Amino acid sequence: MQNPSLELQIQSLPDGPGVYQYYDKEDKILYVGKAKNLKKRVSSYFNKIHDTAKTNVLVKKIVTIKHIVVPTESDALLLENNLIKKLQPRYNVLLRDDKSYPWLCIKKEPFSRVFSTRRLVKDGSEYFGPYTSFKTVFTILDMIKELYPLRTCTFDLNQKNIDNHKFKVCLEYHIGNCKGPCEGFESIENYQKEVDAIREILKGNFKESLKNFKKKMNELALNLHFEEAQKIKEKIEVLENYQSRSTIVSPKVTNVEVFSIVSDEGAAYVNFLQIAHGSIVRSHTMEIKKKLDESDEELLSLAIVELRERFNLLSKEIIVPFEVEVGEHIKVTIPQLGDKKQLLDLSIRNSKFYRIEQLKQIQIIDPDRHTNRIMAQMQKDLRLQVEPRHIECFDNSNIQGTNPVAACVVFKDGKPSKKEYRHFNIKSVEGPNDFASMEEVVYRRYKRMLDENQPLPQLIIIDGGKGQLSSALKSIDALDLRGKIAIVGIAKRLEELFYPGDTAPLYLDKKSETLKVIQYLRNEAHRFGITFHRDKRSQTALNSSIETIPGIGEKTMLTLIQHFKSVKRLKLATENEISAVVGVSKAKKITDFYKTSNQ
């Protein structure tokens, strides 16, 4: 293996069980696999020439290795299956197989059936699992069948059909496996009590069922029915074995999300696990670069909100290491013991392993590699002659026709260069006219850059459609910059990109990094412009409220208004109250002015 980055990634893998994922240079998933020992299993891919050509091709394509730590091999098996079905990696042949792990279903219908299935149908039925083998499922079904006789037929047992005697009892009734609800021999209330007991068993609540079984076993033994008592004992053992079976999480814990954080001076690493139907269906770790000395509580709260929105997470309960602010409708659990604490510990382990992996890789990975890749991708996607290392974006802010302003934001190597951001007050345009305003600010911006011999950008982005782009082009042509700077317009509605002279817009993939950079630029320009516009409106409103009083300067009036909160209150204030703020001489001038103006 010649790739030092891969060597470092493999060295950072833990020795315990888990699931690994291979990605290519475009960050597309290649393969998902399970391992008893992650480091040993992944290393084996790179230490030899494989027998099959496909495996050798796979290994050559691997650029990134990701992993998820789990407690046991059985957990790795279930998680591998969940990820294969979700991610559909190219080199996982199991994707082409209809097989999946079995679930137990309690059907939503009158006199509910309980059966095994590989398909989850969204019809309100309840599903429990998945289970690692059908042997376990059949054992549970046999146990349920003997302890709680339920129907196995598919008849529509609504009350009307039962009252009309539409059905007749079958052999299952005669041999004692069913109590005959089809002919009304069993009430739906009694039947549903048994279904409720089965539901509790499948959820992991065995206390009442075990208590009843043991009582029944003892009664049979006292009555010398040892054979029947032995059968009940075997069923109790099956129940107890099922209760302690290895799963990714306890069957008592379902439909929750687990969040943990590990941090150092420069960054924080947040992991989340999504739990559904008793298994981990998603795991993700994100890195947060610290800007200030933010606390872990602040960073985790921000991360939870971001991750729940990004992944459309809807669980009503989250498990976290400490109290966080995430909204009043979400139950926040801080476990100290038990299954939820084990889940939290597992999430923390994933966060720690990710941090260790990042710290090891940064020692040899070129920090400019990511930037270079994005710049090359933007050049290709936007059909540019050169990489857009310097990009500028313009936006007008004109709310209700007042205080028209514009903003220009600057990105260098795909990142904001905030010290180069610029605001513009519109000077030559009367009234609200976005097109003329855009023409003015683009001309002013690049006329000055040309006069001062400043380096011009490789790309200009205009926030707006064809009209805004045409206005900007007038200034570009007036400065003889056509063909020297690439310029595009982006329309807000469909994220369309317009080019000079092209009638048809360009549509980028909604998930592309190029579009994300452009959207970031546009949003920054909008934010920067709106902030300036609000400040200007506030200043205008304040100035309009300041009356001109002979001998009283603007600073003095601002001080008074800040103290009395409004001009109206200032007018009502006494001379003593005003003099306490600005002195006796100025106070007399102000009170005299208002007395005269009121006469």
C-alpha positions as a printed Julia matrix, in Angstrom:
599×3 Matrix{Float64}:
   0.0     0.0     0.0
   1.55    3.25   -1.2
  -1.04    5.76    0.02
   0.16    7.29    3.32
  -3.31    8.71    4.0
  -4.86    5.23    3.91
  -2.1     3.88    6.12
  -2.87    6.54    8.71
  -6.62    5.89    8.51
  -6.07    2.15    9.08
  -3.71    2.81   12.0
  -6.4     4.89   13.69
  -9.0     2.09   13.52
  -9.9     0.38   16.82
  -9.32   -3.32   17.5
 -12.94   -3.97   18.49
 -16.04   -5.0    16.5
 -17.81   -2.63   14.16
 -18.8    -1.72   10.63
 -16.47   -0.12    8.07
 -17.33    1.87    4.96
 -15.14    2.55    1.92
 -15.47    5.73   -0.17
 -13.85    6.77   -3.46
 -12.22   10.09   -4.43
 -15.65   11.62   -5.16
 -16.84   10.59   -1.68
 -19.23    7.99   -3.1
 -19.88    4.89   -1.04
 -18.12    1.79   -2.4
 -18.55   -0.94    0.2
 -19.91   -1.66    3.67
 -18.55   -4.56    5.72
 -18.59   -5.93    9.26
 -15.65   -7.05   11.36
 -14.85   -8.65   14.71
 -11.63   -6.62   14.68
 -11.91   -3.48   12.56
  -8.2    -2.75   12.23
  -7.27   -6.36   11.38
 -10.11   -6.81    8.85
  -9.56   -3.52    7.02
  -5.78   -4.06    6.93
  -6.29   -7.4     5.18
  -7.68   -5.6     2.13
  -4.4    -3.79    1.54
  -1.81   -6.4     2.52
  -2.25   -8.81   -0.38
  -3.39   -9.28   -3.97
  -6.9   -10.69   -3.95
  -8.18  -13.64   -5.92
 -10.93  -11.72   -7.69
 -10.4    -8.8   -10.05
 -13.35   -6.87   -8.61
 -11.84   -6.85   -5.13
  -8.55   -5.57   -6.5
 -10.39   -2.82   -8.41
 -12.32   -1.94   -5.24
  -9.12   -1.6    -3.22
  -7.58    0.7    -5.85
 -10.59    3.03   -5.66
 -10.62    3.39   -1.86
  -9.66    6.88   -0.69
 -11.54    7.23    2.6
 -12.35    4.72    5.33
 -15.13    5.4     7.84
 -16.26    3.17   10.67
 -18.86    2.73   13.4
 -17.99    1.03   16.67
 -20.52   -1.49   18.08
 -20.46   -3.71   21.18
 -20.66   -7.2    19.62
 -20.32   -9.09   16.34
 -24.06   -9.67   16.26
 -24.6    -5.93   16.47
 -22.17   -5.44   13.58
 -24.17   -7.93   11.52
 -27.44   -6.07   12.01
 -25.87   -2.65   11.48
 -24.13   -3.8     8.29
 -27.48   -4.89    6.88
 -29.15   -1.6     7.81
 -26.4     0.43    6.16
 -26.28   -1.71    3.0
 -30.01   -1.26    2.47
 -29.78    2.45    3.17
 -26.57    3.39    1.33
 -26.67    0.77   -1.46
 -22.91    0.57   -2.02
 -21.73   -0.45   -5.48
 -19.62   -3.4    -4.36
 -22.05   -5.0    -1.9
 -23.54   -7.94   -3.83
 -26.18   -8.47   -1.13
 -27.96   -5.45   -2.54
 -29.08   -7.56   -5.44
 -30.63  -10.11   -3.07
 -34.22   -9.94   -1.88
 -33.19  -11.35    1.47
 -33.42   -9.21    4.54
 -33.51   -9.83    8.25
 -36.89  -10.86    9.67
 -39.24   -8.8    11.78
 -42.21   -9.76   13.95
 -45.42   -7.96   13.04
 -48.54   -7.31   15.11
 -51.04   -6.59   12.38
 -53.37   -3.62   12.74
 -56.74   -5.35   12.31
 -59.59   -6.77   14.44
 -58.22   -9.8    16.35
 -54.61   -8.96   15.43
 -52.4   -11.65   13.95
 -48.76  -12.01   14.99
 -46.44  -13.25   12.25
 -42.94  -12.92   10.77
 -42.14  -10.83    7.71
 -39.27   -9.37    5.73
 -41.33   -6.42    4.51
 -42.31   -3.38    6.56
 -45.64   -1.99    5.36
 -46.72    1.44    6.58
 -50.32    0.54    7.47
 -50.23    1.23   11.21
 -49.03   -2.26   12.13
 -46.32   -2.69   14.76
 -42.92   -4.21   13.9
 -40.31   -5.62   16.27
 -36.77   -6.55   15.3
 -34.87   -7.1    13.16
 -33.7   -10.53   14.31
 -30.43  -12.11   13.24
 -32.03  -15.4    12.19
 -35.39  -16.97   11.5
 -34.6   -19.63   14.07
 -35.03  -17.06   16.83
 -38.22  -15.78   15.21
 -39.73  -19.25   14.91
 -38.84  -20.0    18.53
 -40.63  -16.85   19.67
 -43.65  -17.54   17.45
 -43.9   -21.12   18.73
 -43.7   -19.83   22.28
 -46.41  -17.22   21.61
 -48.58  -19.81   19.87
 -48.52  -22.14   22.87
 -48.83  -19.52   25.59
 -51.31  -17.21   23.88
 -53.5   -19.03   21.33
 -54.09  -16.57   18.48
 -55.69  -16.95   15.1
 -53.53  -17.61   12.03
 -56.24  -17.21    9.36
 -56.51  -14.12    7.16
 -60.3   -13.68    7.48
 -61.72  -10.2     7.87
 -63.04  -10.61   11.4
 -65.11   -7.46   11.66
 -68.15   -7.59   13.89
 -70.6    -7.64   10.97
 -69.0   -10.75    9.43
 -68.95  -12.51   12.82
 -72.61  -11.65   13.53
 -73.6   -12.96   10.09
 -71.78  -16.26   10.79
 -69.73  -15.84    7.63
 -66.93  -18.09    8.89
 -66.56  -21.5    10.55
 -63.89  -22.59   13.01
 -61.01  -24.57   11.52
 -58.68  -27.33   12.68
 -56.62  -24.84   14.72
 -59.63  -24.37   17.0
 -60.23  -28.09   17.41
 -56.62  -28.83   18.41
 -56.55  -25.94   20.91
 -54.35  -23.44   19.03
 -57.18  -20.91   18.57
 -60.22  -19.96   20.67
 -62.51  -19.4    17.69
 -63.02  -15.61   17.44
 -64.33  -16.13   13.89
 -67.57  -17.58   15.33
 -67.66  -15.28   18.32
 -66.36  -17.86   20.79
 -63.81  -15.32   22.08
 -64.43  -11.65   22.74
 -62.19   -9.04   21.15
 -61.48   -7.58   24.61
 -60.05  -10.87   25.91
 -58.17  -11.43   22.64
 -56.56   -7.98   22.75
 -55.43   -8.55   26.35
 -53.36  -11.47   25.09
 -52.03   -9.35   22.2
 -51.06   -6.66   24.73
 -49.15   -9.3    26.73
 -47.32  -10.4    23.55
 -46.49   -6.77   22.74
 -44.93   -6.3    26.16
 -42.82   -9.43   25.68
 -41.58   -8.21   22.31
 -40.75   -4.83   23.87
 -38.71   -6.58   26.52
 -41.16   -6.34   29.44
 -41.18   -9.93   30.72
 -41.97   -9.37   34.39
 -45.72  -10.12   34.39
 -45.51  -12.92   31.81
 -42.69  -14.69   33.66
 -44.56  -14.32   36.94
 -47.69  -15.91   35.45
 -45.75  -18.71   33.74
 -43.88  -19.6    36.92
 -47.14  -19.65   38.85
 -48.66  -21.97   36.26
 -45.57  -24.21   36.26
 -45.7   -24.54   40.06
 -49.4   -25.39   39.98
 -48.81  -28.12   37.4
 -45.93  -29.53   39.42
 -48.02  -29.56   42.61
 -50.71  -31.46   40.74
 -48.03  -33.93   39.55
 -48.4   -32.85   35.9
 -44.63  -32.9    35.48
 -44.6   -33.24   31.69
 -46.76  -30.14   31.22
 -44.74  -28.33   33.88
 -41.54  -29.17   32.0
 -42.99  -27.66   28.82
 -43.81  -24.45   30.66
 -40.29  -24.46   32.13
 -38.81  -24.72   28.65
 -40.92  -21.79   27.53
 -39.74  -19.78   30.53
 -36.15  -20.55   29.56
 -36.87  -19.39   26.0
 -38.35  -16.18   27.36
 -35.38  -15.58   29.64
 -32.97  -16.32   26.8
 -34.83  -13.93   24.52
 -34.78  -11.3    27.26
 -30.99  -11.4    27.44
 -30.31  -11.87   23.73
 -27.66   -9.63   22.2
 -29.02   -6.69   20.26
 -27.54   -3.4    19.18
 -29.72   -1.78   21.8
 -32.15   -3.07   24.36
 -35.63   -3.68   22.96
 -36.81   -1.33   25.72
 -35.1     1.57   23.94
 -36.63    2.58   20.62
 -37.18    5.68   18.5
 -34.6     7.85   20.23
 -31.52    9.78   19.16
 -28.24    9.8    21.04
 -25.85   12.77   20.92
 -22.39   13.08   22.46
 -19.51   15.52   22.21
 -15.74   15.35   22.65
 -13.75   18.58   22.36
 -10.31   20.14   22.63
  -9.06   23.73   22.42
  -9.56   24.05   18.67
 -12.52   21.88   17.74
 -15.43   19.76   18.95
 -16.58   16.4    17.58
 -20.29   15.52   17.84
 -21.61   12.01   17.18
 -25.22   11.02   16.9
 -26.87    7.6    16.73
 -30.43    7.23   15.47
 -32.28    4.32   17.06
 -35.37    2.79   15.46
 -37.0    -0.6    15.96
 -34.31   -1.62   18.4
 -31.29   -1.04   16.18
 -28.96    1.69   15.0
 -30.18    2.88   11.63
 -27.83    5.85   11.23
 -24.58    7.16   12.7
 -22.82   10.41   11.89
 -19.96   12.4    13.38
 -19.41   16.07   12.6
 -16.48   18.36   13.38
 -17.07   21.89   14.65
 -14.23   24.4    14.48
 -14.23   26.67   17.51
 -14.21   30.42   16.85
 -14.39   31.58   20.46
 -14.18   29.77   23.77
 -17.61   28.15   23.35
 -18.72   25.64   25.97
 -19.59   22.04   25.14
 -23.19   22.79   26.11
 -23.43   25.55   23.5
 -21.8    23.53   20.76
 -23.85   20.42   21.4
 -27.1    22.39   21.39
 -26.18   23.94   18.02
 -25.15   20.58   16.61
 -28.36   18.85   17.71
 -30.52   21.48   16.01
 -28.41   21.25   12.82
 -28.34   17.44   12.72
 -32.07   17.06   13.39
 -32.83   19.45   10.54
 -30.26   17.98    8.16
 -31.37   14.38    8.67
 -35.06   15.12    9.28
 -34.95   13.5    12.74
 -38.34   13.39   14.43
 -37.87   11.42   17.65
 -39.47   12.97   20.74
 -36.64   11.84   23.03
 -32.91   12.45   22.85
 -30.14   11.0    25.01
 -27.3    13.4    25.88
 -24.43   13.63   28.41
 -25.7    16.88   29.99
 -28.58   19.34   29.86
 -29.06   21.09   26.49
 -31.52   23.58   25.05
 -33.25   21.99   22.05
 -36.91   22.96   22.37
 -39.75   22.27   24.77
 -41.32   19.44   22.76
 -38.28   17.16   22.98
 -37.65   14.99   26.04
 -34.0    15.29   27.11
 -32.64   12.23   28.94
 -29.31   12.25   30.79
 -28.84    8.59   31.74
 -26.72    7.52   34.68
 -27.23    3.74   34.49
 -28.77    1.07   32.3
 -29.3     0.6    28.58
 -29.52    4.29   27.73
 -26.22    4.94   29.51
 -24.6     2.16   27.44
 -25.92    3.83   24.28
 -24.48    7.17   25.36
 -21.11    5.53   26.11
 -21.15    3.97   22.63
 -21.77    7.38   21.05
 -18.94    8.93   23.09
 -16.6     6.15   21.9
 -17.48    6.99   18.3
 -16.76   10.69   18.96
 -13.39    9.89   20.55
 -12.34    7.55   17.75
 -13.3    10.17   15.14
 -11.26   12.85   16.93
  -8.22   10.59   17.18
  -8.56    9.72   13.5
  -8.76   13.41   12.48
  -5.75   14.39   14.59
  -3.61   11.61   13.14
  -4.56   12.34    9.54
  -3.95   16.08    9.77
  -0.26   15.41   10.4
   0.31   14.36    6.78
  -2.75   15.49    4.79
  -2.28   18.71    2.8
  -4.66   21.32    4.27
  -5.11   22.85    0.82
  -6.26   19.59   -0.74
  -9.95   20.18   -0.04
  -9.82   23.74   -1.36
  -8.01   22.7    -4.54
 -10.62   20.02   -5.23
 -13.52   22.43   -4.82
 -11.91   25.11   -6.98
 -11.28   22.59   -9.76
 -14.87   21.35   -9.47
 -16.27   24.89   -9.65
 -14.19   25.65  -12.73
 -15.63   22.55  -14.41
 -19.24   23.02  -13.28
 -19.4    26.72  -14.17
 -17.48   26.34  -17.45
 -14.81   28.85  -16.43
 -11.44   29.38  -18.09
  -9.64   29.58  -14.72
 -10.31   28.48  -11.17
 -12.46   31.02   -9.27
 -10.02   31.68   -6.46
 -11.42   35.2    -6.01
 -15.22   35.54   -6.18
 -17.39   38.59   -5.5
 -21.16   38.64   -5.08
 -23.54   41.66   -5.22
 -26.98   42.08   -3.64
 -29.38   45.04   -3.41
 -31.34   45.81   -0.23
 -34.38   47.97   -0.89
 -37.18   47.36    1.62
 -40.41   49.25    0.94
 -38.52   51.65   -1.3
 -36.53   53.26    1.5
 -32.79   53.69    2.03
 -31.56   51.77   -1.04
 -28.17   50.18   -0.39
 -26.09   47.37   -1.9
 -23.55   44.89   -0.61
 -20.51   43.18   -2.09
 -19.02   40.14   -0.36
 -15.67   38.61   -1.24
 -14.64   34.94   -1.1
 -11.04   33.8    -1.4
 -10.42   30.08   -2.05
 -14.08   29.34   -1.37
 -14.12   31.04    2.05
 -15.36   34.46    3.2
 -12.79   37.27    3.29
 -14.83   39.54    5.56
 -12.28   42.31    5.77
 -12.86   42.9     2.04
 -16.68   43.11    2.26
 -18.05   46.45    1.07
 -21.3    48.44    1.53
 -22.64   50.93   -1.01
 -25.08   53.8    -0.54
 -26.95   54.31   -3.81
 -26.09   57.8    -5.08
 -27.27   58.25   -8.66
 -30.64   56.48   -8.58
 -33.87   58.18   -7.51
 -36.43   55.9    -5.85
 -36.48   52.09   -5.79
 -34.82   50.8    -8.95
 -32.89   47.58   -8.41
 -31.61   47.36  -11.98
 -30.14   50.88  -12.01
 -28.76   50.37   -8.5
 -26.96   47.21   -9.57
 -25.5    49.01  -12.57
 -24.2    51.8   -10.32
 -22.53   49.65   -7.64
 -20.86   47.27  -10.11
 -19.43   50.23  -11.99
 -18.21   51.95   -8.8
 -16.66   48.76   -7.44
 -14.54   47.88  -10.47
 -13.79   51.45  -11.56
 -12.1    51.93   -8.2
 -10.29   48.58   -8.39
  -8.96   49.51  -11.84
  -7.9    52.98  -10.68
  -6.06   51.5    -7.68
  -4.58   48.6    -9.68
  -6.19   46.03   -7.37
  -6.42   42.42   -8.57
  -9.78   41.7   -10.17
 -11.88   38.64   -9.28
 -12.13   35.62  -11.55
 -15.9    35.39  -11.01
 -18.72   37.86  -10.26
 -22.08   36.57   -9.02
 -25.16   38.76   -9.28
 -28.04   37.94   -6.93
 -30.92   38.08   -9.38
 -32.11   36.84  -12.76
 -31.63   38.1   -16.29
 -32.6    41.71  -15.52
 -30.04   42.17  -12.75
 -27.37   40.42  -14.81
 -28.05   42.68  -17.83
 -27.71   45.78  -15.64
 -24.39   44.59  -14.23
 -23.14   43.8   -17.75
 -23.68   47.42  -18.8
 -21.07   48.48  -16.26
 -18.74   45.61  -17.17
 -18.92   46.71  -20.82
 -18.44   50.37  -19.9
 -15.22   49.43  -18.1
 -14.11   47.16  -20.99
 -14.04   44.11  -18.72
 -16.24   41.81  -20.85
 -14.38   38.53  -21.33
 -11.83   39.42  -18.64
 -14.08   38.51  -15.7
 -16.67   35.72  -15.71
 -20.09   36.89  -14.52
 -23.27   34.91  -13.75
 -26.64   35.68  -12.2
 -28.45   33.38   -9.79
 -32.25   33.47   -9.55
 -33.67   32.69   -6.11
 -36.74   30.64   -7.08
 -35.16   27.64   -8.79
 -31.47   28.41   -8.18
 -31.02   29.01  -11.91
 -27.67   30.3   -13.16
 -27.79   32.79  -16.05
 -24.85   33.53  -18.35
 -24.41   36.53  -20.64
 -25.79   35.74  -24.09
 -27.33   32.38  -23.09
 -31.12   32.15  -23.25
 -31.31   28.89  -21.29
 -30.2    28.85  -17.65
 -27.8    26.33  -16.11
 -29.1    24.03  -13.37
 -26.57   22.51  -10.98
 -27.12   19.4    -8.91
 -28.82   20.54   -5.69
 -26.24   18.6    -3.67
 -23.17   19.82   -5.57
 -20.42   21.63   -3.71
 -20.35   24.3    -6.43
 -23.97   25.27   -5.8
 -23.38   25.23   -2.04
 -20.52   27.73   -2.39
 -22.65   29.99   -4.61
 -25.57   29.79   -2.16
 -23.2    30.61    0.68
 -22.0    33.69   -1.24
 -25.55   34.79   -2.03
 -26.7    34.32    1.57
 -23.7    36.22    2.91
 -24.35   39.11    0.51
 -28.0    39.18    1.54
 -27.17   39.07    5.26
 -24.48   41.74    4.96
 -26.73   44.02    2.91
 -29.79   43.61    5.16
 -27.72   44.41    8.26
 -26.45   47.64    6.69
 -29.94   48.51    5.47
 -31.45   48.09    8.94
 -28.72   50.19   10.5
 -29.32   52.92    7.96
 -33.09   52.87    8.47
 -32.61   53.04   12.24
 -30.28   56.02   11.87
 -32.74   57.76    9.54
 -35.59   57.16   11.96
 -33.5    58.5    14.82
 -32.4    61.59   12.89
 -35.98   62.34   11.88
 -37.0    62.34   15.51
 -34.33   64.89   16.52
 -35.55   68.45   16.43
 -33.17   71.31   15.7
 -32.88   73.56   18.77
 -30.7    76.67   18.58
 -27.52   76.19   20.59
 -28.03   72.43   21.03
 -25.91   70.06   18.96
 -26.85   66.65   17.56
 -24.7    64.8    20.11
 -26.5    66.49   22.99
 -29.89   65.6    21.5
 -28.86   61.98   20.99
 -27.75   61.81   24.62
 -31.09   63.21   25.76
 -33.16   60.88   23.58
 -31.18   57.88   24.75
 -31.87   58.97   28.33
 -35.56   59.91   27.99
 -36.26   57.24   25.3
 -38.27   59.61   23.04
 -38.74   63.27   22.04
 -42.22   63.18   23.57
 -40.82   62.32   27.01
 -38.12   64.97   26.6
 -40.79   67.61   25.99
 -42.58   66.6    29.19
 -39.39   66.6    31.29
 -38.71   69.39   33.8
 -35.73   71.72   33.55
 -34.15   70.05   36.59
 -34.52   66.6    35.03
 -32.86   67.77   31.81
 -30.08   69.66   33.58
 -29.15   66.46   35.42
 -28.22   65.01   32.03
 -26.73   67.93   30.03
 -26.26   70.79   32.49
 -28.2    73.92   33.53
 -27.37   76.15   30.54
 -28.46   73.64   27.87
 -31.48   72.58   29.89
 -32.79   76.17   29.95
 -32.4    76.5    26.16
 -34.32   73.26   25.61
 -37.19   74.06   27.97
 -37.48   77.6    26.58
 -37.64   76.2    23.05
 -40.48   73.82   23.88
 -42.39   76.48   25.81
 -42.18   78.81   22.8
 -43.16   76.08   20.3
 -46.24   75.16   22.39
 -47.57   78.71   22.51
